[in-house]
Amino acid sequence: MKAVISIPKNINYSEVGLKVGLEIHQQLNTRNKLFCNCPPSLVSDDILSHLIPYERFLRATRSELGDVDAAASFEFQRKRLFKYLLPSVASCLVELDEEPPHLLNEDALVTALAIALAIGSFIVDEVHVMRKIVIDGSNTTGFQRTAIVALGGHITDYDGDVGIQSIAVEEDAARKIGEDITSVSYSLDRLGIPLIEISTAPDISTPSQARRVAEKIGLMLRFTGRTKRGIGTIRQDLNLSIKGSPKIEIKGVQKLELIPRVIEEEVRRLVGLTMIKDLLIERGASNEEIKAQHIVEVTDILSKSSSKLILNAVREGGKAYAVKLPKFAGVLGIELQTDRRFGTELADYARQWAGVKGIIHSDELPGYGIDENIVSALRSILEVSDLDAFVIVVDKPEKAKRALEVIKDRCIMAIAGIPKETRAANEDGTTRYMRPQPGAARMYPETDIPPIRITSELIEEAKKLIPPTVEEKVNYFVKVYNLSSELAKQLVYSEYMALFEQLVSTYGVNPRILATLFTSLYGELKKNGVDMDLLSDNSYHKIAAIVKSLGDVSKEDLIAITEIVYKYPQLSIEEIVSKMKSRRSVDIGKLRELVRSKIMEFSDEVKKRREKAFQFIMGKVMNEVRGYADGKTVANIVKEELESFLRNAKT
């Protein structure tokens, strides 16, 4: 059956009463982890492949008031086995929860204090470390250690100031490296890396404002010079609501540019769920009627289908079960987000709570090898009317029945409106259900770490790290490094800014050369297959050392050096310097022959383009000599040979 309502894509955020709060989590580039002396770095897959995992189950515990947190209870019911890999170069017994935590990392604390001073927050007198219950396996202890450092303050924005609720330091979670239905594998190298968490008040009213505020906070953190860079080092979580909805938590928005899209998609979902609620009430849907529906085995009926999905599941010992959903006809096919329907919401719940792979629902039938005759038989045995829908799950009997009970519960929630959830951000900006939202029952004091008194000495250290404004940083780069204002601005907004300053200071190379590498050459290198985000800091130190050894280098030299370091990491600095020097002494005669051959090979194109053929021929030649010939030398020869060819072509 077709969807019975359509959710608008262009929504007036003021009319729906959008409120958004941000939680920015940024890894800090300290010497040690937050509660031990291990270096805060990730290890290679090769190291992990040689390790034997430690295996554990985690259980939900009660808070100080005797309550069990809903999110912790959800994870415990999944009964998954957790496997931990302990690389000795980046983790120890503290991460494995076999040794008490050490004292809180003072560098991380001072960085948080600097941010608090910059935005006018109230700094607490004593920092008390707390335990936040987390039993999804990402913390071996069953909790995450977190400590509030400051409260209050604000971020200025032209759509209105945004309040800061809290600034905290906390330990990052273990790194997930694999999972299946029954188990999850983690590496403990990331566990314990210091994070600073900045939580804003729900004062943000549009998707674009959310991006601006997140960018401003991110720059402020970066300007301390104490943050890590690269994929996974910063994460934005969103807390979002509209009129009549509870607060929805959205976890793991990795890219700044994705924030507006996630908000747009989630608001559309919330508006859609409100419309579904109104439709169900209008149809007379009731909790009691849904609860009364029996789960019916339909294996015999579906075994006549041509669906490989169903037949394979039955062959492996699974059975097919179905349940009627009164008054839900057409509802399961309603698109709530791009390519995600209400039926997708039900499937997410079934996957998370029961561990099934997916569901089949009546709004998408006939289909999946299930023809009209089978659909009619299902409608008959389930006593489905024109206003009713049904859902099928094929799996082991216990899991299938559990999944259908969960689906019934989710449909009852739909009559009430919008459930309070924690959701995950997908790469396309849509969101998916993760778990119930945690409550206050998940927090209790850490008894292994004494309170830390905020002394005047700590405040004085923090004052040295107070970040400048964007304008101040740009002006500083123009004055100190002799960069153009445009290049300085690009660099300031780049995540390589702190690394740039470090490299210039360490190697004394021309700042404009490195600034160009981190800005205008970024895209050009990507086209050549070089992803600069995947290069380590050590690789950039290598590039700077090579530039220093060579002295003045051209743009083409810099591209060639970066490509060599990226593609041949085993080569030493001396080997690459030697390679680059031999490149500069290339045989001019052979190079000129190559240019002439390319002009003749593409002579028709050259005659057509005339003088504009320069870039075309230059590109063809550089494809063959990049890394072996200097770009300036090639350009001069191409120019000379083109002029000669075009002169002769006229006569």
XYZ file of C-alpha atoms in Angstrom:
651
model
C 0.000 0.000 0.000
C 1.231 3.492 -0.814
C 2.118 5.947 1.951
C -1.000 7.807 3.067
C 0.687 11.115 3.937
C 3.720 13.021 2.679
C 6.124 14.785 5.040
C 7.146 18.300 3.889
C 10.840 18.803 3.111
C 10.915 22.581 3.535
C 10.124 23.258 7.183
C 9.868 26.617 8.954
C 12.080 26.038 11.992
C 10.610 28.953 13.890
C 7.063 27.619 13.464
C 7.957 24.121 14.687
C 9.888 25.562 17.656
C 13.274 23.996 16.899
C 15.738 23.939 19.798
C 19.229 22.495 19.427
C 22.048 22.012 21.906
C 25.542 20.818 21.030
C 27.999 18.538 22.784
C 31.472 18.937 21.310
C 33.962 16.186 22.170
C 37.564 16.936 21.194
C 40.584 14.697 21.791
C 43.488 16.493 23.449
C 47.072 16.103 22.291
C 48.624 15.534 25.712
C 51.736 13.503 26.457
C 49.817 10.832 28.404
C 46.302 9.479 28.705
C 43.841 10.927 31.208
C 44.373 8.404 34.024
C 47.629 6.597 33.182
C 51.052 7.201 31.643
C 50.375 5.491 28.303
C 50.788 7.621 25.150
C 47.437 8.751 23.656
C 47.955 7.183 20.228
C 46.356 4.522 18.038
C 48.223 1.437 16.835
C 48.228 -0.200 13.406
C 45.991 -3.087 12.384
C 49.137 -5.187 11.968
C 49.913 -4.876 15.698
C 46.312 -5.711 16.635
C 46.300 -8.809 14.416
C 48.927 -10.476 16.641
C 47.085 -9.937 19.939
C 44.936 -12.409 21.890
C 41.665 -10.843 23.119
C 40.450 -10.664 26.707
C 36.762 -11.599 26.931
C 34.149 -10.177 29.299
C 30.446 -9.704 29.948
C 29.275 -6.452 31.536
C 26.292 -6.034 33.865
C 24.153 -3.010 34.696
C 24.630 -1.686 38.241
C 22.401 0.502 40.362
C 23.067 4.177 41.008
C 23.448 5.678 44.481
C 19.653 5.945 44.680
C 19.170 2.299 43.754
C 17.941 2.931 40.194
C 19.034 1.054 37.071
C 19.576 3.306 34.058
C 17.324 2.530 31.059
C 20.180 2.638 28.523
C 22.333 0.339 30.683
C 19.417 -2.060 31.100
C 18.941 -2.124 27.307
C 22.604 -3.016 26.690
C 22.545 -5.723 29.388
C 19.493 -7.380 27.808
C 21.409 -7.777 24.536
C 23.775 -10.210 26.356
C 26.745 -9.573 24.066
C 30.287 -10.819 24.680
C 32.997 -8.144 24.611
C 36.504 -8.886 23.319
C 39.367 -6.530 24.155
C 42.766 -6.215 22.467
C 45.449 -4.664 24.701
C 48.360 -3.236 22.633
C 51.159 -2.693 25.165
C 52.540 0.363 23.345
C 49.316 2.323 23.914
C 47.499 0.717 26.862
C 48.116 -0.924 30.215
C 46.335 -2.582 33.146
C 44.435 0.652 33.878
C 42.583 0.321 30.552
C 41.914 -3.346 31.288
C 40.487 -2.373 34.710
C 43.075 -4.494 36.491
C 44.837 -1.498 38.077
C 43.357 1.614 39.757
C 43.380 4.847 37.733
C 46.252 7.281 38.301
C 45.719 10.967 39.107
C 43.910 13.061 36.489
C 46.166 14.416 33.710
C 46.996 18.020 34.656
C 47.643 19.141 31.061
C 44.101 18.130 30.091
C 42.693 19.951 33.103
C 44.634 23.146 32.304
C 43.370 23.080 28.694
C 39.769 22.844 29.910
C 40.400 25.719 32.330
C 41.764 27.855 29.471
C 38.571 27.339 27.456
C 36.482 28.136 30.541
C 38.354 31.421 31.005
C 37.917 32.301 27.316
C 34.125 31.997 27.352
C 33.516 33.414 30.818
C 32.501 30.195 32.567
C 32.339 29.767 36.341
C 35.228 27.496 37.317
C 34.466 25.049 40.115
C 36.531 25.110 43.329
C 37.162 21.365 43.218
C 37.011 18.922 40.342
C 35.262 15.673 41.294
C 35.607 12.724 38.926
C 32.327 10.873 38.330
C 31.443 7.492 36.852
C 28.926 7.486 33.998
C 27.454 4.001 33.462
C 28.182 2.710 29.948
C 27.886 -1.029 29.302
C 27.961 -1.167 25.510
C 31.461 -2.601 25.952
C 33.319 0.572 24.972
C 34.606 0.902 28.563
C 36.044 -2.168 30.297
C 34.932 -0.799 33.671
C 31.279 -0.511 32.662
C 31.494 3.247 33.134
C 33.174 6.320 31.670
C 35.113 8.671 33.941
C 34.116 12.323 33.531
C 34.733 15.489 35.544
C 33.007 18.873 35.303
C 35.508 21.737 35.313
C 33.287 24.780 34.727
C 29.662 25.891 34.313
C 28.047 28.738 32.368
C 29.456 31.187 29.840
C 28.325 31.816 26.268
C 29.294 31.781 22.589
C 28.368 34.887 20.574
C 26.466 34.477 17.290
C 24.574 36.964 15.119
C 21.368 34.910 15.507
C 21.692 35.224 19.289
C 24.159 34.208 21.978
C 24.297 30.506 22.843
C 24.772 29.583 26.483
C 27.330 27.070 27.710
C 25.993 24.565 30.239
C 29.211 22.788 31.196
C 32.844 22.141 30.337
C 34.237 18.751 31.336
C 37.223 16.485 30.821
C 36.558 12.805 30.236
C 38.190 9.668 28.898
C 37.540 8.553 25.343
C 35.995 5.137 24.742
C 37.680 2.023 23.361
C 37.912 1.743 19.579
C 35.415 -0.649 17.982
C 37.148 -2.868 15.423
C 34.436 -5.431 14.696
C 31.066 -6.812 15.764
C 28.443 -9.409 15.009
C 25.089 -10.263 16.586
C 26.603 -11.924 19.677
C 29.893 -10.089 20.273
C 31.834 -6.844 19.833
C 35.622 -6.434 19.537
C 37.461 -3.358 20.813
C 41.034 -2.093 20.823
C 42.029 -0.422 24.091
C 44.478 2.007 22.449
C 41.852 4.796 22.309
C 40.384 4.114 25.753
C 41.529 6.824 28.158
C 42.655 9.420 25.599
C 41.712 12.786 27.167
C 38.618 14.496 25.794
C 37.267 17.942 26.490
C 33.468 18.084 26.347
C 31.678 21.402 25.854
C 27.884 21.299 26.198
C 25.752 24.215 25.032
C 22.270 25.191 26.157
C 19.422 24.448 23.680
C 19.574 28.043 22.399
C 20.293 27.200 18.750
C 17.287 27.735 16.481
C 18.425 26.860 12.924
C 20.665 24.255 11.245
C 23.045 26.940 9.934
C 23.447 28.478 13.395
C 24.328 25.038 14.781
C 27.164 24.725 12.275
C 28.497 28.209 13.026
C 28.521 27.633 16.781
C 30.153 24.201 16.404
C 32.824 25.701 14.149
C 33.467 28.525 16.612
C 33.916 26.098 19.505
C 36.125 23.857 17.352
C 38.381 26.764 16.385
C 38.616 27.896 19.996
C 39.767 24.420 21.001
C 42.234 24.246 18.115
C 43.721 27.638 18.983
C 44.904 26.290 22.352
C 47.422 24.191 20.404
C 46.520 21.174 22.546
C 44.092 19.280 20.282
C 44.544 16.246 18.056
C 43.658 16.380 14.365
C 42.310 13.847 11.901
C 39.304 11.592 11.453
C 37.642 10.625 14.726
C 39.449 13.192 16.900
C 36.418 15.477 17.157
C 32.781 14.438 17.455
C 29.633 16.522 17.629
C 26.547 15.196 19.417
C 23.213 16.997 19.048
C 20.330 17.413 21.492
C 17.265 18.405 19.500
C 13.549 19.009 20.013
C 10.524 20.695 18.432
C 7.187 21.722 19.933
C 5.507 18.711 21.513
C 8.536 16.426 21.238
C 10.951 15.183 23.898
C 14.665 15.893 23.596
C 16.303 13.567 21.056
C 20.012 12.769 21.412
C 21.955 12.255 18.171
C 25.422 10.750 18.582
C 28.510 10.808 16.412
C 28.274 13.581 13.820
C 31.873 13.346 12.591
C 31.936 16.170 10.036
C 31.132 19.818 10.670
C 29.419 20.213 7.299
C 27.045 17.350 8.139
C 25.488 19.109 11.161
C 22.861 21.142 9.208
C 21.835 18.086 7.162
C 21.401 15.924 10.283
C 19.195 18.577 11.907
C 17.109 18.992 8.740
C 16.557 15.233 8.426
C 15.759 14.782 12.124
C 13.279 17.684 12.228
C 11.521 16.161 9.225
C 11.321 12.848 11.092
C 9.856 14.494 14.187
C 7.288 16.410 12.125
C 6.433 13.148 10.349
C 5.954 11.230 13.597
C 3.613 13.980 14.808
C 1.587 13.655 11.594
C 1.502 9.854 11.997
C 0.221 10.232 15.556
C -2.611 12.502 14.361
C -3.499 10.044 11.578
C -3.587 7.056 13.954
C -5.777 8.912 16.451
C -8.105 9.926 13.611
C -8.372 6.254 12.581
C -9.121 5.178 16.141
C -5.915 3.211 16.779
C -5.549 2.077 20.394
C -2.876 0.599 22.650
C -5.201 -2.157 23.795
C -5.964 -3.340 20.269
C -2.257 -3.555 19.381
C -1.392 -5.339 22.638
C -4.139 -7.897 21.947
C -2.621 -9.000 18.630
C -1.198 -12.524 18.645
C 2.001 -13.472 16.892
C 1.214 -16.085 14.239
C 3.612 -18.544 12.624
C 3.388 -18.248 8.819
C 6.311 -20.446 7.741
C 4.115 -22.769 5.645
C 2.615 -19.858 3.709
C 5.938 -18.110 3.041
C 7.792 -21.312 2.123
C 5.818 -21.157 -1.152
C 7.466 -17.809 -2.013
C 10.514 -17.347 -4.242
C 12.240 -15.113 -1.693
C 15.858 -16.236 -1.187
C 15.938 -14.273 2.067
C 13.077 -16.293 3.523
C 14.038 -19.663 2.052
C 17.662 -19.371 3.250
C 16.545 -18.373 6.760
C 14.146 -21.333 6.958
C 16.846 -23.674 5.642
C 19.091 -22.518 8.523
C 16.462 -23.392 11.117
C 14.535 -20.141 11.174
C 10.771 -19.763 11.122
C 8.500 -17.016 9.824
C 6.195 -15.136 12.175
C 3.808 -12.267 11.551
C 1.654 -9.870 13.541
C -1.210 -7.584 12.567
C -0.911 -3.849 13.259
C -4.473 -2.459 13.423
C -5.035 0.932 11.698
C -1.427 1.087 10.392
C -2.107 0.507 6.667
C 0.045 2.899 4.615
C 1.837 4.182 7.705
C 4.854 1.869 7.478
C 5.655 3.216 3.997
C 5.692 6.894 5.025
C 9.118 8.417 4.300
C 10.368 10.161 7.448
C 13.896 10.875 6.198
C 15.641 10.436 2.861
C 15.130 6.754 1.904
C 14.063 5.917 5.485
C 10.453 5.107 6.292
C 8.439 4.368 9.411
C 9.007 0.709 8.559
C 12.755 1.412 8.787
C 12.182 2.751 12.316
C 10.488 -0.528 13.256
C 13.362 -2.500 11.711
C 15.905 -0.477 13.727
C 14.098 -1.309 16.968
C 13.879 -4.993 16.021
C 17.591 -5.117 15.208
C 18.685 -3.375 18.397
C 16.379 -5.149 20.860
C 16.140 -8.621 19.299
C 19.208 -8.942 17.068
C 17.286 -9.809 13.888
C 18.604 -8.735 10.494
C 15.445 -7.014 9.298
C 11.698 -7.126 8.760
C 9.203 -7.299 5.890
C 6.012 -5.242 6.101
C 2.774 -5.106 4.150
C 3.323 -1.604 2.718
C 6.174 -2.997 0.573
C 4.267 -6.082 -0.641
C 3.908 -7.690 -3.147
C 7.703 -7.809 -3.463
C 10.813 -9.662 -2.252
C 9.574 -12.806 -4.026
C 6.238 -12.660 -2.169
C 3.410 -12.494 -4.721
C -0.188 -11.315 -4.443
C -1.522 -14.816 -3.673
C 0.787 -15.174 -0.656
C -0.117 -11.650 0.509
C -3.817 -12.591 0.319
C -3.168 -15.744 2.342
C -1.314 -13.733 4.986
C -4.076 -11.130 5.163
C -6.601 -13.920 5.601
C -4.815 -15.801 8.407
C -4.022 -12.532 10.234
C -7.565 -11.178 9.674
C -6.198 -7.951 8.196
C -8.700 -5.317 6.997
C -8.081 -2.461 4.543
C -6.912 -0.150 7.361
C -4.546 -2.700 8.908
C -0.898 -3.501 8.237
C 1.234 -6.497 9.152
C 4.914 -7.238 9.754
C 6.879 -10.442 9.091
C 10.127 -11.543 10.756
C 12.055 -14.651 9.696
C 14.646 -15.863 12.214
C 15.136 -18.249 15.106
C 11.722 -18.521 16.856
C 12.775 -16.806 20.094
C 14.388 -13.868 18.270
C 11.563 -13.478 15.751
C 8.891 -13.407 18.454
C 10.935 -10.978 20.530
C 11.316 -8.697 17.492
C 7.566 -8.641 16.832
C 6.811 -7.819 20.473
C 9.274 -4.915 20.215
C 7.542 -3.753 17.017
C 4.167 -3.833 18.775
C 5.618 -1.706 21.575
C 7.048 0.792 19.070
C 3.675 1.086 17.330
C 2.017 1.795 20.686
C 4.578 4.589 21.145
C 3.563 5.973 17.724
C 0.012 6.540 18.967
C 1.407 8.579 21.872
C 3.731 10.556 19.579
C 7.518 10.750 19.662
C 9.562 8.457 21.929
C 12.582 9.731 23.841
C 15.572 8.138 22.111
C 19.303 8.185 21.603
C 20.018 7.975 17.874
C 23.151 7.665 15.743
C 24.024 9.895 12.800
C 24.471 8.135 9.454
C 26.986 9.311 6.844
C 24.202 10.688 4.618
C 22.786 12.891 7.403
C 19.887 10.619 8.358
C 19.659 9.067 11.822
C 18.930 5.606 13.215
C 17.728 4.298 16.578
C 20.492 3.255 18.992
C 18.992 2.805 22.453
C 16.695 4.363 25.066
C 17.872 7.691 26.400
C 19.922 7.475 29.602
C 18.814 9.327 32.703
C 20.300 10.651 35.936
C 20.526 7.086 37.233
C 23.733 6.532 35.233
C 26.008 8.834 37.314
C 27.780 8.198 40.608
C 31.079 9.352 42.207
C 34.478 7.869 41.328
C 35.941 6.545 44.592
C 39.469 5.778 43.320
C 40.459 9.365 42.460
C 40.631 12.182 45.038
C 39.087 15.607 44.278
C 41.420 18.080 42.554
C 41.580 21.558 44.065
C 41.695 24.356 41.467
C 44.659 26.425 42.620
C 45.865 29.853 41.529
C 48.871 28.123 39.952
C 46.580 26.063 37.695
C 44.660 29.201 36.707
C 47.894 31.015 35.827
C 48.952 28.069 33.639
C 45.541 28.120 31.953
C 45.793 31.846 31.194
C 48.824 31.116 28.992
C 46.611 28.910 26.795
C 43.594 31.224 26.426
C 42.884 31.068 22.683
C 42.884 34.233 20.543
C 39.998 35.248 18.277
C 40.035 34.297 14.591
C 40.910 37.874 13.641
C 43.793 37.971 16.121
C 45.164 34.661 14.822
C 44.944 35.759 11.163
C 46.726 39.034 11.907
C 49.407 37.130 13.828
C 50.055 34.811 10.869
C 50.254 37.764 8.456
C 52.713 39.615 10.682
C 54.914 36.769 11.954
C 54.943 34.424 8.940
C 54.556 37.034 6.186
C 51.505 35.272 4.716
C 48.811 36.991 2.681
C 45.620 37.626 4.648
C 43.734 35.132 2.452
C 46.323 32.378 2.923
C 46.470 33.106 6.661
C 42.677 32.841 6.939
C 42.618 29.522 5.073
C 45.308 28.185 7.379
C 43.526 29.360 10.535
C 40.381 27.469 9.501
C 42.463 24.401 8.627
C 42.961 21.622 11.151
C 46.670 21.726 10.264
C 47.214 25.157 11.853
C 48.940 23.943 15.035
C 51.055 21.465 13.059
C 52.078 24.272 10.682
C 53.367 26.381 13.575
C 55.212 23.411 15.042
C 56.931 22.557 11.745
C 57.992 26.139 11.024
C 59.398 26.453 14.545
C 61.228 23.089 14.417
C 62.711 23.218 10.911
C 62.850 26.932 10.090
C 61.520 26.378 6.557
C 59.747 29.038 4.503
C 56.290 29.410 6.137
C 54.622 30.112 2.795
C 55.739 26.735 1.438
C 54.097 24.809 4.299
C 51.048 27.091 4.333
C 50.535 26.326 0.634
C 50.822 22.584 1.315
C 48.096 22.717 3.974
C 45.699 24.901 1.959
C 45.782 25.258 -1.829
C 47.617 21.978 -2.531
C 45.209 19.895 -0.417
C 42.704 19.413 -3.260
C 45.346 18.968 -5.950
C 47.062 16.224 -3.966
C 43.715 14.500 -3.397
C 43.196 14.358 -7.181
C 46.590 12.644 -7.405
C 45.481 9.992 -4.910
C 47.096 11.531 -1.814
C 44.744 11.809 1.171
C 46.546 14.236 3.464
C 44.193 13.345 6.329
C 45.779 9.879 6.407
C 49.316 11.207 6.801
C 50.619 11.129 10.370
C 52.314 14.041 12.117
C 55.590 12.125 11.737
C 55.072 12.095 7.958
C 54.652 15.869 7.925
C 57.811 16.246 10.008
C 59.527 14.142 7.354
C 58.240 16.423 4.577
C 59.458 19.534 6.438
C 62.893 17.973 7.013
C 63.185 17.174 3.286
C 62.183 20.731 2.336
C 64.827 22.067 4.736
C 67.516 19.853 3.169
C 66.605 20.917 -0.371
C 66.338 24.626 0.390
C 63.998 26.516 -1.936
C 61.397 24.194 -3.489
C 58.756 24.782 -6.152
C 55.093 23.856 -5.972
C 55.793 20.818 -8.160
C 58.651 19.811 -5.857
C 56.351 20.012 -2.844
C 53.691 17.900 -4.553
C 56.313 15.324 -5.539
C 57.786 15.159 -2.018
C 54.354 14.677 -0.445
C 53.400 11.979 -2.956
C 56.636 10.075 -2.312
C 56.227 10.248 1.486
C 52.599 9.109 1.136
C 53.193 6.247 -1.291
C 56.623 5.081 -0.052
C 56.651 5.595 3.743
C 59.579 3.166 4.091
C 61.967 5.574 2.301
C 64.267 7.592 4.566
C 64.679 11.365 4.456
C 68.123 10.941 2.861
C 66.754 8.655 0.125
C 63.981 11.084 -0.790
C 66.369 14.069 -0.782
C 68.680 12.144 -3.139
C 65.723 11.299 -5.378
C 64.639 14.949 -5.504
C 68.166 16.162 -6.317
C 68.461 13.716 -9.209
C 65.072 14.974 -10.381
C 66.514 18.467 -10.647
C 69.400 17.237 -12.809
C 67.132 15.558 -15.354
C 68.409 15.270 -18.949
C 67.002 18.399 -20.642
C 67.413 16.861 -24.083
C 65.290 13.820 -23.221
C 62.727 16.050 -21.535
C 62.477 18.213 -24.664
C 61.999 15.079 -26.795
C 59.147 13.973 -24.513
C 57.448 17.377 -24.814
C 57.728 17.305 -28.611
C 56.307 13.774 -28.750
C 53.300 14.812 -26.653
C 52.652 17.843 -28.879
C 52.758 15.634 -31.988
C 50.590 12.951 -30.357
C 47.898 15.525 -29.625
C 48.610 17.842 -32.574
C 44.955 18.181 -33.609
C 44.022 19.265 -30.094
C 46.968 21.698 -29.981
C 45.966 23.287 -33.318
C 42.420 23.642 -32.048
C 43.363 25.196 -28.697
C 46.395 27.173 -29.921
C 48.084 29.009 -27.015
C 45.467 27.629 -24.618
C 46.910 24.152 -25.185
C 49.680 24.937 -22.669
C 47.906 23.463 -19.596
C 46.733 20.472 -21.636
C 50.263 19.514 -22.787
C 51.752 20.433 -19.406
C 49.396 17.964 -17.728
C 50.260 15.177 -20.168
C 53.998 15.659 -19.652
C 53.807 15.987 -15.858
C 51.838 12.723 -15.656
C 55.029 11.015 -16.823
C 57.765 13.063 -15.147
C 56.212 14.138 -11.837
C 58.720 13.266 -9.154
C 61.596 13.294 -11.647
C 61.513 16.749 -13.290
C 61.032 20.228 -11.879
C 57.729 21.856 -12.818
C 59.315 25.196 -13.734
C 61.762 23.510 -16.096
C 58.975 21.520 -17.743
C 56.818 24.646 -18.100
C 59.589 26.573 -19.846
C 60.233 23.757 -22.316
C 56.500 23.248 -23.014
C 56.119 26.970 -23.689
C 59.104 27.043 -26.077
C 58.075 23.909 -27.993
C 54.432 24.998 -28.280
C 55.440 28.368 -29.730
C 57.736 26.624 -32.208
C 55.050 24.124 -33.263
C 52.383 26.809 -33.727
C 54.768 29.014 -35.764
C 55.587 26.125 -38.080
C 51.906 25.162 -38.316
C 51.122 28.597 -39.836
C 53.692 28.271 -42.621
